[in-house]
Short mmCIF file of C-alpha atoms in Angstrom, two decimals:
data_model
loop_
_atom_site.label_atom_id
_atom_site.label_comp_id
_atom_site.label_asym_id
_atom_site.label_seq_id
_atom_site.Cartn_x
_atom_site.Cartn_y
_atom_site.Cartn_z
CA MET Z 1 -89.62 65.05 9.16
CA GLN Z 2 -87.65 65.20 12.51
CA ALA Z 3 -87.46 61.83 14.46
CA TRP Z 4 -84.89 60.13 17.05
CA ARG Z 5 -82.95 57.55 15.69
CA VAL Z 6 -80.75 54.98 16.96
CA HIS Z 7 -77.78 53.61 14.91
CA ARG Z 8 -76.38 51.21 17.34
CA ASN Z 9 -77.23 49.81 20.70
CA GLY Z 10 -76.26 51.59 24.13
CA GLU Z 11 -77.33 53.91 26.40
CA PRO Z 12 -80.10 56.13 25.22
CA GLY Z 13 -78.54 59.66 25.76
CA GLU Z 14 -75.49 58.34 23.88
CA VAL Z 15 -77.23 56.32 20.94
CA MET Z 16 -79.99 58.72 20.30
CA ARG Z 17 -79.77 60.91 17.27
CA LEU Z 18 -82.15 63.40 16.03
CA GLU Z 19 -82.63 63.65 12.31
CA GLU Z 20 -84.89 64.76 9.30
CA THR Z 21 -86.11 61.79 7.51
CA ASP Z 22 -88.87 60.55 5.16
CA ARG Z 23 -92.50 59.95 6.63
CA PRO Z 24 -93.25 56.26 7.11
CA ALA Z 25 -95.74 55.05 4.92
CA PRO Z 26 -98.50 53.11 5.76
CA GLY Z 27 -98.92 49.21 4.68
CA ASP Z 28 -102.07 47.48 4.00
CA GLY Z 29 -104.26 47.79 7.06
CA GLN Z 30 -102.46 50.79 8.35
CA VAL Z 31 -102.84 54.35 8.97
CA LEU Z 32 -100.40 57.61 9.23
CA ILE Z 33 -100.98 59.60 12.57
CA GLN Z 34 -99.57 62.94 13.36
CA VAL Z 35 -98.04 62.58 16.78
CA LEU Z 36 -99.48 64.84 19.34
CA ALA Z 37 -97.64 63.42 22.50
CA ALA Z 38 -95.20 60.21 23.04
CA ASN Z 39 -94.97 59.03 26.19
CA ILE Z 40 -91.62 57.60 27.63
CA ASN Z 41 -91.38 53.83 28.75
CA PHE Z 42 -88.70 51.77 30.16
CA PRO Z 43 -88.89 49.61 27.16
CA ASP Z 44 -87.86 52.32 25.20
CA ALA Z 45 -84.44 52.27 27.09
CA LEU Z 46 -84.46 48.90 26.83
CA LEU Z 47 -84.95 49.00 22.68
CA CYS Z 48 -81.85 51.78 22.83
CA ARG Z 49 -79.78 49.01 24.51
CA GLY Z 50 -80.81 45.87 22.48
CA GLN Z 51 -82.06 44.42 25.49
CA TYR Z 52 -85.90 44.41 24.83
CA GLN Z 53 -87.56 41.01 23.59
CA VAL Z 54 -88.20 43.07 20.32
CA ARG Z 55 -85.30 44.01 18.36
CA PRO Z 56 -86.22 46.30 15.43
CA PRO Z 57 -83.47 46.50 12.89
CA LEU Z 58 -81.16 49.28 12.86
CA PRO Z 59 -81.33 52.24 12.51
CA PHE Z 60 -84.82 52.68 14.53
CA THR Z 61 -86.92 55.16 16.24
CA PRO Z 62 -88.22 54.13 19.84
CA GLY Z 63 -91.39 55.29 21.26
CA VAL Z 64 -93.70 52.50 21.99
CA GLU Z 65 -97.00 54.60 22.85
CA ILE Z 66 -98.65 57.66 21.43
CA CYS Z 67 -101.67 59.63 21.40
CA GLY Z 68 -102.15 61.32 18.24
CA ARG Z 69 -104.70 62.63 15.37
CA THR Z 70 -105.42 60.76 11.85
CA ALA Z 71 -105.89 62.38 8.75
CA ASP Z 72 -109.76 62.01 9.46
CA GLY Z 73 -109.48 64.41 12.28
CA ARG Z 74 -109.59 61.27 15.45
CA ARG Z 75 -107.58 61.42 18.65
CA VAL Z 76 -106.38 57.97 18.86
CA LEU Z 77 -104.22 55.96 21.15
CA ALA Z 78 -101.91 53.78 19.08
CA THR Z 79 -98.63 51.42 19.51
CA PRO Z 80 -96.48 52.57 16.66
CA ALA Z 81 -95.39 50.23 14.26
CA LEU Z 82 -91.48 49.51 14.74
CA PRO Z 83 -88.94 50.53 13.46
CA ASN Z 84 -90.80 53.92 13.43
CA GLY Z 85 -91.65 54.44 16.79
CA GLY Z 86 -93.32 57.59 18.56
CA PHE Z 87 -90.52 59.89 19.10
CA ALA Z 88 -90.98 61.44 15.61
CA GLU Z 89 -93.67 63.85 14.33
CA TYR Z 90 -95.45 61.29 12.59
CA VAL Z 91 -95.84 57.38 12.48
CA VAL Z 92 -97.92 54.27 11.26
CA ALA Z 93 -100.07 51.88 13.12
CA ASP Z 94 -102.48 49.35 12.79
CA GLU Z 95 -105.93 50.56 12.20
CA SER Z 96 -107.36 47.73 13.87
CA ALA Z 97 -105.36 48.11 17.08
CA LEU Z 98 -106.24 52.38 17.29
CA LEU Z 99 -108.11 53.18 20.62
CA PRO Z 100 -110.24 56.53 21.01
CA ALA Z 101 -108.23 58.92 23.29
CA PRO Z 102 -110.34 59.91 26.20
CA GLU Z 103 -111.90 62.98 26.56
CA ALA Z 104 -111.24 63.53 30.13
CA LEU Z 105 -107.47 63.38 29.49
CA ASP Z 106 -105.25 65.84 27.73
CA ASP Z 107 -102.80 64.73 24.92
CA ALA Z 108 -99.94 64.30 27.50
CA GLU Z 109 -102.11 62.07 29.74
CA ALA Z 110 -103.84 60.32 27.10
CA ALA Z 111 -100.47 58.67 25.99
CA ALA Z 112 -99.58 57.38 29.17
CA LEU Z 113 -102.80 55.59 29.69
CA HIS Z 114 -102.43 52.77 27.14
CA ILE Z 115 -99.46 50.53 28.26
CA GLY Z 116 -98.89 51.03 31.91
CA TYR Z 117 -102.64 51.03 33.06
CA GLN Z 118 -103.51 48.15 30.79
CA THR Z 119 -100.78 46.32 32.13
CA GLY Z 120 -101.84 47.51 35.96
CA TRP Z 121 -105.38 46.23 35.27
CA PHE Z 122 -104.55 43.01 33.59
CA GLY Z 123 -102.04 42.13 36.45
CA LEU Z 124 -104.39 43.56 39.48
CA HIS Z 125 -107.45 42.20 37.95
CA ARG Z 126 -107.16 39.27 35.47
CA ARG Z 127 -104.21 37.75 37.05
CA ALA Z 128 -104.29 38.14 40.53
CA HIS Z 129 -107.90 38.90 41.06
CA LEU Z 130 -107.65 41.74 43.41
CA ARG Z 131 -110.44 42.09 45.84
CA ALA Z 132 -111.72 45.32 47.61
CA GLY Z 133 -110.47 45.11 51.31
CA GLU Z 134 -107.17 43.23 50.37
CA THR Z 135 -103.97 44.92 50.86
CA LEU Z 136 -101.73 45.46 47.82
CA LEU Z 137 -98.02 46.03 47.89
CA VAL Z 138 -96.61 48.11 45.05
CA HIS Z 139 -92.84 48.58 44.07
CA ALA Z 140 -91.66 51.39 42.60
CA ALA Z 141 -95.12 53.30 43.30
CA ALA Z 142 -93.75 56.86 42.65
CA GLY Z 143 -92.36 55.81 38.78
CA GLY Z 144 -94.83 55.26 35.62
CA VAL Z 145 -95.63 51.69 36.18
CA GLY Z 146 -96.47 51.65 39.65
CA SER Z 147 -98.08 55.22 39.74
CA ALA Z 148 -100.83 53.43 37.50
CA ALA Z 149 -100.77 50.39 40.04
CA VAL Z 150 -101.40 52.51 42.74
CA GLN Z 151 -104.39 54.43 41.46
CA LEU Z 152 -105.99 51.36 40.04
CA GLY Z 153 -105.35 49.51 43.59
CA LYS Z 154 -107.60 52.39 44.98
CA ALA Z 155 -110.23 52.15 42.46
CA ALA Z 156 -110.52 48.66 43.34
CA GLY Z 157 -111.01 49.45 47.32
CA ALA Z 158 -107.35 47.92 48.16
CA THR Z 159 -105.16 49.47 51.15
CA VAL Z 160 -102.12 50.24 48.94
CA ILE Z 161 -98.71 50.05 50.49
CA GLY Z 162 -95.99 52.00 48.26
CA VAL Z 163 -92.24 50.98 48.19
CA VAL Z 164 -90.01 54.14 46.87
CA GLY Z 165 -86.60 55.22 46.68
CA GLY Z 166 -86.11 58.27 48.84
CA PRO Z 167 -88.18 60.99 50.40
CA GLY Z 168 -89.20 62.82 46.91
CA LYS Z 169 -90.59 59.80 45.79
CA ALA Z 170 -92.37 59.01 48.93
CA GLU Z 171 -94.15 62.73 48.72
CA THR Z 172 -95.13 61.70 45.42
CA ALA Z 173 -96.45 58.24 46.29
CA ALA Z 174 -98.36 59.51 49.22
CA ALA Z 175 -100.16 62.37 46.75
CA LEU Z 176 -101.29 59.55 44.72
CA GLY Z 177 -103.08 57.83 47.47
CA CYS Z 178 -100.99 55.33 49.21
CA ASP Z 179 -101.99 54.18 52.65
CA LEU Z 180 -98.52 53.53 53.60
CA VAL Z 181 -95.47 54.63 51.96
CA VAL Z 182 -92.07 52.94 52.53
CA ASP Z 183 -88.88 54.22 51.66
CA ARG Z 184 -86.54 51.15 50.85
CA HIS Z 185 -83.28 53.50 51.20
CA SER Z 186 -84.07 54.05 54.87
CA GLU Z 187 -86.82 51.57 56.10
CA ASP Z 188 -87.31 47.47 56.47
CA ILE Z 189 -89.84 46.95 53.77
CA VAL Z 190 -90.58 43.32 55.31
CA ALA Z 191 -91.48 44.84 58.90
CA ALA Z 192 -93.16 47.40 57.73
CA VAL Z 193 -95.69 45.63 55.67
CA LYS Z 194 -95.94 42.75 58.45
CA GLU Z 195 -96.43 45.79 60.97
CA ALA Z 196 -99.20 47.38 59.01
CA THR Z 197 -100.83 44.33 58.25
CA GLY Z 198 -100.74 43.09 61.68
CA GLY Z 199 -98.20 40.02 60.44
CA ARG Z 200 -100.85 38.86 57.68
CA GLY Z 201 -98.65 40.53 54.89
CA ALA Z 202 -99.86 41.86 51.53
CA ASP Z 203 -102.41 40.27 49.59
CA VAL Z 204 -101.25 41.34 46.23
CA VAL Z 205 -97.69 42.21 45.52
CA TYR Z 206 -96.94 44.41 42.20
CA ASP Z 207 -93.55 43.74 41.21
CA PRO Z 208 -92.12 45.72 37.91
CA VAL Z 209 -88.52 45.58 39.71
CA GLY Z 210 -87.36 42.38 40.28
CA GLY Z 211 -84.23 41.64 42.34
CA ASP Z 212 -83.95 42.42 45.89
CA ALA Z 213 -87.51 43.87 45.53
CA TYR Z 214 -88.98 40.37 44.60
CA ALA Z 215 -86.85 38.83 47.33
CA LYS Z 216 -88.08 41.01 50.08
CA SER Z 217 -91.89 40.48 48.67
CA VAL Z 218 -92.05 36.98 49.25
CA LYS Z 219 -90.86 37.29 52.79
CA CYS Z 220 -93.88 39.46 53.72
CA VAL Z 221 -96.79 38.21 50.97
CA ALA Z 222 -99.80 36.62 52.85
CA PHE Z 223 -101.62 33.22 52.94
CA GLU Z 224 -102.61 32.88 49.27
CA GLY Z 225 -101.22 35.94 48.23
CA ARG Z 226 -100.26 36.81 44.66
CA VAL Z 227 -97.03 38.06 43.53
CA ILE Z 228 -97.40 39.40 40.18
CA VAL Z 229 -94.13 39.44 38.11
CA VAL Z 230 -94.65 42.40 35.55
CA GLY Z 231 -90.75 43.32 34.62
CA PHE Z 232 -87.22 43.88 36.04
CA ALA Z 233 -86.22 47.59 36.23
CA SER Z 234 -83.72 46.64 38.43
CA GLY Z 235 -81.96 44.78 35.84
CA ALA Z 236 -81.91 41.46 38.03
CA VAL Z 237 -84.00 38.54 37.32
CA PRO Z 238 -85.28 36.53 40.31
CA ALA Z 239 -84.86 32.82 40.57
CA PRO Z 240 -88.05 31.58 42.86
CA ALA Z 241 -87.26 29.22 45.62
CA LEU Z 242 -90.65 27.07 44.63
CA ASN Z 243 -90.12 25.14 47.92
CA HIS Z 244 -91.06 28.51 49.56
CA ALA Z 245 -93.75 29.09 47.38
CA LEU Z 246 -95.05 25.83 48.16
CA VAL Z 247 -94.44 26.04 52.23
CA LYS Z 248 -96.45 29.73 52.06
CA ASN Z 249 -99.17 28.96 49.81
CA TYR Z 250 -98.42 31.82 47.23
CA SER Z 251 -98.76 32.26 43.80
CA ILE Z 252 -95.91 33.52 41.63
CA VAL Z 253 -98.26 34.99 38.40
CA GLY Z 254 -96.49 36.09 35.10
CA LEU Z 255 -97.81 39.35 33.03
CA HIS Z 256 -96.62 39.81 29.55
CA TRP Z 257 -99.39 42.34 28.49
CA GLY Z 258 -98.23 42.14 25.13
CA LEU Z 259 -99.79 38.94 24.55
CA TYR Z 260 -103.33 39.80 24.92
CA ASN Z 261 -102.85 42.03 21.49
CA THR Z 262 -102.69 38.82 20.02
CA LYS Z 263 -104.16 36.45 22.01
CA ASP Z 264 -107.27 38.29 22.86
CA PRO Z 265 -107.67 41.53 21.53
CA ALA Z 266 -111.32 42.18 22.83
CA ALA Z 267 -109.91 42.10 26.26
CA VAL Z 268 -107.61 44.70 25.97
CA ARG Z 269 -110.62 46.84 24.01
CA ALA Z 270 -112.60 45.95 27.14
CA CYS Z 271 -110.12 47.32 29.75
CA HIS Z 272 -110.05 50.55 27.39
CA ASP Z 273 -113.46 51.19 27.95
CA GLU Z 274 -113.07 50.47 31.90
CA LEU Z 275 -110.07 52.74 31.64
CA THR Z 276 -112.12 55.66 30.02
CA ARG Z 277 -114.96 55.05 32.57
CA LEU Z 278 -112.30 55.36 35.43
CA THR Z 279 -110.55 58.58 33.82
CA ALA Z 280 -114.38 60.03 33.83
CA GLN Z 281 -114.87 59.52 37.16
CA GLY Z 282 -111.49 60.88 38.17
CA ALA Z 283 -110.57 57.95 39.85
CA ILE Z 284 -107.25 57.56 37.87
CA LYS Z 285 -105.11 59.80 36.18
CA PRO Z 286 -101.80 59.37 34.78
CA LEU Z 287 -99.33 61.39 36.83
CA ILE Z 288 -97.22 63.65 34.17
CA SER Z 289 -93.92 64.97 36.16
CA GLU Z 290 -92.49 66.50 32.69
CA ARG Z 291 -93.83 67.96 29.34
CA VAL Z 292 -90.67 68.23 26.96
CA GLY Z 293 -90.07 68.74 23.10
CA LEU Z 294 -89.20 66.44 20.61
CA ALA Z 295 -85.83 67.87 21.33
CA GLY Z 296 -85.78 66.79 25.07
CA ALA Z 297 -86.72 62.98 24.31
CA ALA Z 298 -82.97 61.17 24.24
CA ALA Z 299 -82.39 63.06 27.89
CA GLY Z 300 -85.98 61.84 28.67
CA VAL Z 301 -85.52 58.19 28.00
CA GLN Z 302 -82.35 58.32 29.72
CA ARG Z 303 -83.67 59.68 33.00
CA VAL Z 304 -86.43 57.08 32.99
CA ALA Z 305 -83.46 54.36 32.12
CA ASP Z 306 -81.40 55.65 35.47
CA GLY Z 307 -84.83 55.31 37.58
CA SER Z 308 -84.86 59.20 38.39
CA SER Z 309 -87.89 60.13 37.57
CA THR Z 310 -91.12 60.19 38.63
CA GLY Z 311 -94.57 59.32 37.28
CA ARG Z 312 -94.37 59.86 33.34
CA ILE Z 313 -92.29 61.87 30.93
CA VAL Z 314 -94.06 62.62 27.84
CA VAL Z 315 -92.96 64.38 24.68
CA LEU Z 316 -94.87 66.84 22.64
CA PRO Z 317 -93.46 66.91 18.95
CA SER Z 318 -95.32 69.96 18.41
CA GLY Z 319 -93.37 71.88 21.07
CA ALA Z 320 -96.16 72.73 23.24
CA ALA Z 321 -94.02 71.44 26.50
CA ARG Z 322 -93.87 72.85 30.11
#
């Protein structure tokens, strides 16, 4: 079969190589899956760079989530067992962790539902307890992680303010349903949020960016607001001033969604049931900006790494890209 492999760490476009290799062999409790679609995530870029919290042995295949078909015909969502990730024609995954692909979504959309939307749902509902009528501020609102949070926030009845970088991404965020879009390249985020909320600030901040995004967030978070720390796509990890959190009465809430797979897998399945219900209602639908064939995977991962993509780029090993 064909698979992208990384033999040394570095930028995805430089270190990913498309090769012929053997199909991975399932171990105890695992199943072989034909990959129908593999969603590109920012952690795939971090894996290539050797900067992710999980460091598979070299060589490895990146690709942390897929929609695929099992030998007995089930269409499923899976997180492939590294070092044999999803940018390949076949993967293996733990049988116990497989989730049914929602019927309302095609293969590419289904491949983009799992990690990003689970992260958004756990962050907004389990960690921040977002309530209808509250104001949600989402950084990188036109990206893969941010677009999921925007849709989930709207589904929860929140007023959503999306922060983006550039007019093209502003159009995408508006189309996703943001009530207000702030272009960080040309607008003052803090002033815009305070004006939109009558000086109160955002009740919940969803931050997958870190760095300057976090610094601006705590300047416009509301009394008893919650800042959800999801990731550090900017490459800068903030050093929170805890005296500031004390003075303003806001919470800094961490979210590592992957822990739920081991600490509370039942909650992951319950969340999937809720996400499936929301897709059936049309309340959420992954934004797929590009569908590329297997040969386009490395370039796609590099675009995600560079922050130039909107929504999700999905790899279709069968070649049905458009």
